[in-house]
């Protein structure tokens, strides 16, 4: 694995919070809008169980399109053709996530292909016991999700950001430019995942009925995407603002 000299986690957070400090009003506005989206999507609607959630998802997609164009100073903030240009990278990211998640779901069933043996019976008993332990399932799910997140989100999202601001949206380019940086992206994932889990824990302990997740979660989401925008700048330094 090659080195990753352009990407410093400490510098990333310094630059991210420096941007927030210098742009308090727009950052606060984006946090507020995100909180409204969360409240509508998960309070007014019943998440994925509500048919209107697809409309919500489309509007939320536009929200992030506008967010990144604002960050990089691209005008106009909205443009029909420019949004359509982002759909191909979005589809590729979705397919990548779908393939990886499918493989992870199928992987535990692979031993079934080897035929019935005494070892397989013990394996199935262990698998059934594991599936009944919700705490173990949650821990393993979070662990796996954390390990694969740099591959299925952070690096592909750099290609999507490129397409949003009118530059290259090719996934292979994004992966090539960030080669050797898996560990640093993993550290970034751990930091934000830990923050999200802490907010969720406080929400549960305080019986906040999800409102702490909506408010503080929105802060974390916006800060996380500002950090992602900074990462894009680190790896695509020739960007013309």
mmCIF file of N, CA and C in Angstrom, residues 101-199:
data_model
loop_
_atom_site.group_PDB
_atom_site.id
_atom_site.type_symbol
_atom_site.label_atom_id
_atom_site.label_comp_id
_atom_site.label_asym_id
_atom_site.label_seq_id
_atom_site.Cartn_x
_atom_site.Cartn_y
_atom_site.Cartn_z
ATOM 1 N N UNK A 101 -22.949 -5.052 -0.049
ATOM 2 C CA UNK A 101 -23.871 -5.481 0.996
ATOM 3 C C UNK A 101 -24.440 -6.867 0.710
ATOM 4 N N UNK A 102 -24.710 -7.157 -0.572
ATOM 5 C CA UNK A 102 -25.209 -8.482 -0.952
ATOM 6 C C UNK A 102 -24.169 -9.555 -0.657
ATOM 7 N N UNK A 103 -22.919 -9.273 -0.998
ATOM 8 C CA UNK A 103 -21.842 -10.223 -0.716
ATOM 9 C C UNK A 103 -21.713 -10.484 0.783
ATOM 10 N N UNK A 104 -21.856 -9.441 1.575
ATOM 11 C CA UNK A 104 -21.749 -9.599 3.026
ATOM 12 C C UNK A 104 -22.901 -10.434 3.579
ATOM 13 N N UNK A 105 -24.085 -10.284 2.981
ATOM 14 C CA UNK A 105 -25.242 -11.058 3.430
ATOM 15 C C UNK A 105 -25.137 -12.521 3.018
ATOM 16 N N UNK A 106 -24.561 -12.746 1.834
ATOM 17 C CA UNK A 106 -24.462 -14.105 1.294
ATOM 18 C C UNK A 106 -23.292 -14.865 1.903
ATOM 19 N N UNK A 107 -22.246 -14.158 2.289
ATOM 20 C CA UNK A 107 -21.022 -14.795 2.783
ATOM 21 C C UNK A 107 -21.261 -15.838 3.872
ATOM 22 N N UNK A 108 -22.102 -15.554 4.893
ATOM 23 C CA UNK A 108 -22.310 -16.578 5.936
ATOM 24 C C UNK A 108 -22.964 -17.853 5.431
ATOM 25 N N UNK A 109 -23.594 -17.792 4.238
ATOM 26 C CA UNK A 109 -24.292 -18.962 3.697
ATOM 27 C C UNK A 109 -23.412 -19.807 2.781
ATOM 28 N N UNK A 110 -22.207 -19.334 2.488
ATOM 29 C CA UNK A 110 -21.299 -20.055 1.589
ATOM 30 C C UNK A 110 -21.027 -21.485 2.044
ATOM 31 N N UNK A 111 -20.807 -21.744 3.353
ATOM 32 C CA UNK A 111 -20.548 -23.135 3.785
ATOM 33 C C UNK A 111 -21.649 -24.111 3.393
ATOM 34 N N UNK A 112 -22.867 -23.627 3.164
ATOM 35 C CA UNK A 112 -23.963 -24.517 2.767
ATOM 36 C C UNK A 112 -23.712 -25.175 1.415
ATOM 37 N N UNK A 113 -22.845 -24.572 0.614
ATOM 38 C CA UNK A 113 -22.554 -25.104 -0.714
ATOM 39 C C UNK A 113 -21.696 -26.360 -0.666
ATOM 40 N N UNK A 114 -21.090 -26.622 0.482
ATOM 41 C CA UNK A 114 -20.161 -27.747 0.587
ATOM 42 C C UNK A 114 -20.843 -29.045 1.018
ATOM 43 N N UNK A 115 -22.166 -29.015 1.132
ATOM 44 C CA UNK A 115 -22.882 -30.228 1.487
ATOM 45 C C UNK A 115 -22.999 -30.417 2.990
ATOM 46 N N UNK A 116 -23.859 -31.343 3.367
ATOM 47 C CA UNK A 116 -24.140 -31.560 4.798
ATOM 48 C C UNK A 116 -23.035 -32.383 5.453
ATOM 49 N N UNK A 117 -22.501 -31.858 6.517
ATOM 50 C CA UNK A 117 -21.510 -32.564 7.325
ATOM 51 C C UNK A 117 -21.796 -32.259 8.788
ATOM 52 N N UNK A 118 -21.131 -33.005 9.673
ATOM 53 C CA UNK A 118 -21.301 -32.743 11.113
ATOM 54 C C UNK A 118 -20.804 -31.334 11.446
ATOM 55 N N UNK A 119 -19.718 -30.924 10.785
ATOM 56 C CA UNK A 119 -19.201 -29.563 11.009
ATOM 57 C C UNK A 119 -20.213 -28.520 10.586
ATOM 58 N N UNK A 120 -20.923 -28.777 9.451
ATOM 59 C CA UNK A 120 -21.912 -27.829 8.951
ATOM 60 C C UNK A 120 -23.083 -27.710 9.925
ATOM 61 N N UNK A 121 -23.467 -28.827 10.531
ATOM 62 C CA UNK A 121 -24.558 -28.786 11.514
ATOM 63 C C UNK A 121 -24.184 -27.898 12.696
ATOM 64 N N UNK A 122 -22.946 -28.037 13.177
ATOM 65 C CA UNK A 122 -22.497 -27.196 14.284
ATOM 66 C C UNK A 122 -22.426 -25.731 13.854
ATOM 67 N N UNK A 123 -22.019 -25.513 12.614
ATOM 68 C CA UNK A 123 -21.939 -24.150 12.090
ATOM 69 C C UNK A 123 -23.325 -23.501 12.055
ATOM 70 N N UNK A 124 -24.336 -24.257 11.566
ATOM 71 C CA UNK A 124 -25.693 -23.731 11.480
ATOM 72 C C UNK A 124 -26.263 -23.439 12.867
ATOM 73 N N UNK A 125 -25.947 -24.307 13.832
ATOM 74 C CA UNK A 125 -26.402 -24.071 15.200
ATOM 75 C C UNK A 125 -25.777 -22.793 15.765
ATOM 76 N N UNK A 126 -24.484 -22.605 15.493
ATOM 77 C CA UNK A 126 -23.798 -21.396 15.947
ATOM 78 C C UNK A 126 -24.338 -20.157 15.266
ATOM 79 N N UNK A 127 -24.648 -20.278 13.959
ATOM 80 C CA UNK A 127 -25.195 -19.151 13.207
ATOM 81 C C UNK A 127 -26.572 -18.763 13.733
ATOM 82 N N UNK A 128 -27.395 -19.783 14.037
ATOM 83 C CA UNK A 128 -28.726 -19.505 14.570
ATOM 84 C C UNK A 128 -28.638 -18.826 15.938
ATOM 85 N N UNK A 129 -27.711 -19.285 16.773
ATOM 86 C CA UNK A 129 -27.527 -18.679 18.095
ATOM 87 C C UNK A 129 -27.072 -17.229 17.950
ATOM 88 N N UNK A 130 -26.172 -17.001 17.006
ATOM 89 C CA UNK A 130 -25.661 -15.649 16.763
ATOM 90 C C UNK A 130 -26.785 -14.717 16.312
ATOM 91 N N UNK A 131 -27.671 -15.222 15.436
ATOM 92 C CA UNK A 131 -28.755 -14.408 14.902
ATOM 93 C C UNK A 131 -29.778 -14.044 15.979
ATOM 94 N N UNK A 132 -29.825 -14.831 17.061
ATOM 95 C CA UNK A 132 -30.774 -14.573 18.144
ATOM 96 C C UNK A 132 -30.237 -13.586 19.162
ATOM 97 N N UNK A 133 -28.948 -13.270 19.088
ATOM 98 C CA UNK A 133 -28.342 -12.350 20.046
ATOM 99 C C UNK A 133 -28.235 -10.971 19.398
ATOM 100 N N UNK A 134 -29.191 -10.091 19.714
ATOM 101 C CA UNK A 134 -29.271 -8.785 19.068
ATOM 102 C C UNK A 134 -28.047 -7.924 19.350
ATOM 103 N N UNK A 135 -27.501 -8.013 20.559
ATOM 104 C CA UNK A 135 -26.332 -7.214 20.912
ATOM 105 C C UNK A 135 -25.148 -7.599 20.035
ATOM 106 N N UNK A 136 -24.962 -8.903 19.860
ATOM 107 C CA UNK A 136 -23.862 -9.406 19.022
ATOM 108 C C UNK A 136 -24.074 -8.984 17.575
ATOM 109 N N UNK A 137 -25.307 -9.099 17.089
ATOM 110 C CA UNK A 137 -25.620 -8.708 15.714
ATOM 111 C C UNK A 137 -25.300 -7.234 15.494
ATOM 112 N N UNK A 138 -25.748 -6.390 16.436
ATOM 113 C CA UNK A 138 -25.507 -4.954 16.309
ATOM 114 C C UNK A 138 -24.018 -4.638 16.299
ATOM 115 N N UNK A 139 -23.263 -5.292 17.172
ATOM 116 C CA UNK A 139 -21.821 -5.040 17.247
ATOM 117 C C UNK A 139 -21.133 -5.449 15.949
ATOM 118 N N UNK A 140 -21.438 -6.651 15.471
ATOM 119 C CA UNK A 140 -20.807 -7.155 14.247
ATOM 120 C C UNK A 140 -21.209 -6.297 13.047
ATOM 121 N N UNK A 141 -22.483 -5.893 12.997
ATOM 122 C CA UNK A 141 -22.964 -5.047 11.896
ATOM 123 C C UNK A 141 -22.227 -3.714 11.873
ATOM 124 N N UNK A 142 -22.096 -3.080 13.039
ATOM 125 C CA UNK A 142 -21.394 -1.803 13.132
ATOM 126 C C UNK A 142 -19.929 -1.966 12.742
ATOM 127 N N UNK A 143 -19.322 -3.054 13.194
ATOM 128 C CA UNK A 143 -17.905 -3.307 12.881
ATOM 129 C C UNK A 143 -17.700 -3.468 11.380
ATOM 130 N N UNK A 144 -18.525 -4.300 10.753
ATOM 131 C CA UNK A 144 -18.401 -4.533 9.309
ATOM 132 C C UNK A 144 -18.674 -3.247 8.535
ATOM 133 N N UNK A 145 -19.728 -2.544 8.942
ATOM 134 C CA UNK A 145 -20.093 -1.295 8.273
ATOM 135 C C UNK A 145 -18.945 -0.289 8.356
ATOM 136 N N UNK A 146 -18.304 -0.214 9.514
ATOM 137 C CA UNK A 146 -17.182 0.715 9.697
ATOM 138 C C UNK A 146 -16.018 0.353 8.783
ATOM 139 N N UNK A 147 -15.744 -0.922 8.644
ATOM 140 C CA UNK A 147 -14.608 -1.377 7.838
ATOM 141 C C UNK A 147 -14.812 -1.140 6.341
ATOM 142 N N UNK A 148 -16.053 -1.265 5.882
ATOM 143 C CA UNK A 148 -16.296 -1.124 4.443
ATOM 144 C C UNK A 148 -16.703 0.298 4.046
ATOM 145 N N UNK A 149 -17.065 1.135 5.028
ATOM 146 C CA UNK A 149 -17.553 2.474 4.729
ATOM 147 C C UNK A 149 -16.571 3.310 3.904
ATOM 148 N N UNK A 150 -15.256 3.260 4.204
ATOM 149 C CA UNK A 150 -14.311 4.041 3.383
ATOM 150 C C UNK A 150 -14.339 3.646 1.912
ATOM 151 N N UNK A 151 -14.693 2.392 1.642
ATOM 152 C CA UNK A 151 -14.689 1.899 0.269
ATOM 153 C C UNK A 151 -15.991 2.190 -0.462
ATOM 154 N N UNK A 152 -17.116 2.119 0.245
ATOM 155 C CA UNK A 152 -18.407 2.262 -0.430
ATOM 156 C C UNK A 152 -18.999 3.663 -0.287
ATOM 157 N N UNK A 153 -18.370 4.518 0.527
ATOM 158 C CA UNK A 153 -18.906 5.866 0.676
ATOM 159 C C UNK A 153 -17.876 6.956 0.432
ATOM 160 N N UNK A 154 -16.865 7.079 1.298
ATOM 161 C CA UNK A 154 -15.961 8.224 1.230
ATOM 162 C C UNK A 154 -15.284 8.371 -0.124
ATOM 163 N N UNK A 155 -14.658 7.321 -0.600
ATOM 164 C CA UNK A 155 -13.925 7.444 -1.859
ATOM 165 C C UNK A 155 -14.856 7.607 -3.060
ATOM 166 N N UNK A 156 -15.953 6.822 -3.175
ATOM 167 C CA UNK A 156 -16.884 7.060 -4.294
ATOM 168 C C UNK A 156 -17.525 8.442 -4.242
ATOM 169 N N UNK A 157 -17.773 8.966 -3.028
ATOM 170 C CA UNK A 157 -18.416 10.276 -2.921
ATOM 171 C C UNK A 157 -17.554 11.392 -3.491
ATOM 172 N N UNK A 158 -16.251 11.193 -3.539
ATOM 173 C CA UNK A 158 -15.377 12.191 -4.152
ATOM 174 C C UNK A 158 -15.688 12.316 -5.640
ATOM 175 N N UNK A 159 -16.024 11.193 -6.265
ATOM 176 C CA UNK A 159 -16.409 11.233 -7.680
ATOM 177 C C UNK A 159 -17.736 11.969 -7.838
ATOM 178 N N UNK A 160 -18.666 11.727 -6.918
ATOM 179 C CA UNK A 160 -19.966 12.393 -6.989
ATOM 180 C C UNK A 160 -19.811 13.905 -6.816
ATOM 181 N N UNK A 161 -18.979 14.322 -5.855
ATOM 182 C CA UNK A 161 -18.741 15.745 -5.648
ATOM 183 C C UNK A 161 -18.167 16.367 -6.919
ATOM 184 N N UNK A 162 -17.251 15.639 -7.559
ATOM 185 C CA UNK A 162 -16.673 16.124 -8.811
ATOM 186 C C UNK A 162 -17.745 16.374 -9.855
ATOM 187 N N UNK A 163 -18.704 15.453 -9.969
ATOM 188 C CA UNK A 163 -19.778 15.625 -10.954
ATOM 189 C C UNK A 163 -20.689 16.787 -10.582
ATOM 190 N N UNK A 164 -20.883 17.023 -9.288
ATOM 191 C CA UNK A 164 -21.744 18.120 -8.822
ATOM 192 C C UNK A 164 -21.178 19.470 -9.234
ATOM 193 N N UNK A 165 -19.863 19.612 -9.163
ATOM 194 C CA UNK A 165 -19.247 20.915 -9.451
ATOM 195 C C UNK A 165 -18.700 20.997 -10.877
ATOM 196 N N UNK A 166 -19.126 20.042 -11.721
ATOM 197 C CA UNK A 166 -18.784 20.117 -13.138
ATOM 198 C C UNK A 166 -17.428 19.552 -13.492
ATOM 199 N N UNK A 167 -16.902 18.682 -12.639
ATOM 200 C CA UNK A 167 -15.616 18.061 -12.937
ATOM 201 C C UNK A 167 -15.799 16.555 -13.110
ATOM 202 N N UNK A 168 -14.724 15.799 -13.101
ATOM 203 C CA UNK A 168 -14.794 14.365 -13.352
ATOM 204 C C UNK A 168 -15.612 13.642 -12.287
ATOM 205 N N UNK A 169 -16.520 12.775 -12.773
ATOM 206 C CA UNK A 169 -17.316 11.968 -11.855
ATOM 207 C C UNK A 169 -16.988 10.494 -11.990
ATOM 208 N N UNK A 170 -15.787 10.185 -12.458
ATOM 209 C CA UNK A 170 -15.373 8.802 -12.688
ATOM 210 C C UNK A 170 -14.893 8.176 -11.382
ATOM 211 N N UNK A 171 -15.496 7.048 -10.984
ATOM 212 C CA UNK A 171 -15.132 6.396 -9.721
ATOM 213 C C UNK A 171 -13.688 5.909 -9.726
ATOM 214 N N UNK A 172 -13.232 5.386 -10.860
ATOM 215 C CA UNK A 172 -11.869 4.850 -10.917
ATOM 216 C C UNK A 172 -10.843 5.947 -10.655
ATOM 217 N N UNK A 173 -11.149 7.172 -11.107
ATOM 218 C CA UNK A 173 -10.245 8.295 -10.855
ATOM 219 C C UNK A 173 -10.190 8.623 -9.370
ATOM 220 N N UNK A 174 -11.354 8.625 -8.725
ATOM 221 C CA UNK A 174 -11.409 8.911 -7.295
ATOM 222 C C UNK A 174 -10.639 7.867 -6.494
ATOM 223 N N UNK A 175 -10.771 6.599 -6.875
ATOM 224 C CA UNK A 175 -10.050 5.532 -6.180
ATOM 225 C C UNK A 175 -8.549 5.641 -6.425
ATOM 226 N N UNK A 176 -8.176 5.993 -7.651
ATOM 227 C CA UNK A 176 -6.755 6.114 -7.978
ATOM 228 C C UNK A 176 -6.107 7.260 -7.213
ATOM 229 N N UNK A 177 -6.807 8.384 -7.117
ATOM 230 C CA UNK A 177 -6.243 9.559 -6.444
ATOM 231 C C UNK A 177 -6.120 9.364 -4.939
ATOM 232 N N UNK A 178 -6.924 8.457 -4.380
ATOM 233 C CA UNK A 178 -6.902 8.226 -2.927
ATOM 234 C C UNK A 178 -6.257 6.890 -2.570
ATOM 235 N N UNK A 179 -5.492 6.345 -3.498
ATOM 236 C CA UNK A 179 -4.837 5.059 -3.266
ATOM 237 C C UNK A 179 -3.922 5.130 -2.050
ATOM 238 N N UNK A 180 -4.023 4.118 -1.188
ATOM 239 C CA UNK A 180 -3.159 4.056 -0.008
ATOM 240 C C UNK A 180 -3.703 4.796 1.197
ATOM 241 N N UNK A 181 -4.907 5.338 1.082
ATOM 242 C CA UNK A 181 -5.463 6.160 2.168
ATOM 243 C C UNK A 181 -6.570 5.460 2.951
ATOM 244 N N UNK A 182 -6.695 4.140 2.784
ATOM 245 C CA UNK A 182 -7.781 3.426 3.456
ATOM 246 C C UNK A 182 -7.764 3.646 4.969
ATOM 247 N N UNK A 183 -6.598 3.546 5.597
ATOM 248 C CA UNK A 183 -6.508 3.669 7.058
ATOM 249 C C UNK A 183 -6.976 5.043 7.514
ATOM 250 N N UNK A 184 -6.605 6.069 6.793
ATOM 251 C CA UNK A 184 -7.011 7.420 7.189
ATOM 252 C C UNK A 184 -8.512 7.630 6.998
ATOM 253 N N UNK A 185 -9.061 7.073 5.930
ATOM 254 C CA UNK A 185 -10.508 7.140 5.752
ATOM 255 C C UNK A 185 -11.210 6.313 6.837
ATOM 256 N N UNK A 186 -10.581 5.211 7.227
ATOM 257 C CA UNK A 186 -11.147 4.383 8.298
ATOM 258 C C UNK A 186 -11.172 5.155 9.614
ATOM 259 N N UNK A 187 -10.101 5.883 9.912
ATOM 260 C CA UNK A 187 -10.059 6.700 11.128
ATOM 261 C C UNK A 187 -11.151 7.766 11.093
ATOM 262 N N UNK A 188 -11.346 8.351 9.934
ATOM 263 C CA UNK A 188 -12.392 9.362 9.775
ATOM 264 C C UNK A 188 -13.771 8.732 10.013
ATOM 265 N N UNK A 189 -13.969 7.531 9.503
ATOM 266 C CA UNK A 189 -15.214 6.805 9.712
ATOM 267 C C UNK A 189 -15.448 6.524 11.190
ATOM 268 N N UNK A 190 -14.394 6.081 11.876
ATOM 269 C CA UNK A 190 -14.508 5.756 13.303
ATOM 270 C C UNK A 190 -14.891 6.992 14.110
ATOM 271 N N UNK A 191 -14.279 8.128 13.786
ATOM 272 C CA UNK A 191 -14.572 9.374 14.525
ATOM 273 C C UNK A 191 -16.044 9.741 14.387
ATOM 274 N N UNK A 192 -16.548 9.789 13.157
ATOM 275 C CA UNK A 192 -17.931 10.214 12.949
ATOM 276 C C UNK A 192 -18.930 9.148 13.390
ATOM 277 N N UNK A 193 -18.623 7.866 13.166
ATOM 278 C CA UNK A 193 -19.521 6.813 13.632
ATOM 279 C C UNK A 193 -19.641 6.828 15.153
ATOM 280 N N UNK A 194 -18.506 7.056 15.829
ATOM 281 C CA UNK A 194 -18.523 7.118 17.294
ATOM 282 C C UNK A 194 -19.374 8.281 17.769
ATOM 283 N N UNK A 195 -19.260 9.412 17.077
ATOM 284 C CA UNK A 195 -20.064 10.584 17.435
ATOM 285 C C UNK A 195 -21.553 10.306 17.227
ATOM 286 N N UNK A 196 -21.898 9.655 16.112
ATOM 287 C CA UNK A 196 -23.299 9.317 15.846
ATOM 288 C C UNK A 196 -23.841 8.352 16.897
ATOM 289 N N UNK A 197 -23.039 7.345 17.261
ATOM 290 C CA UNK A 197 -23.466 6.370 18.261
ATOM 291 C C UNK A 197 -23.661 7.029 19.621
ATOM 292 N N UNK A 198 -22.805 7.992 19.953
ATOM 293 C CA UNK A 198 -22.923 8.709 21.220
ATOM 294 C C UNK A 198 -24.221 9.518 21.247
ATOM 295 N N UNK A 199 -24.514 10.208 20.167
ATOM 296 C CA UNK A 199 -25.756 10.992 20.087
ATOM 297 C C UNK A 199 -26.967 10.066 20.210
#
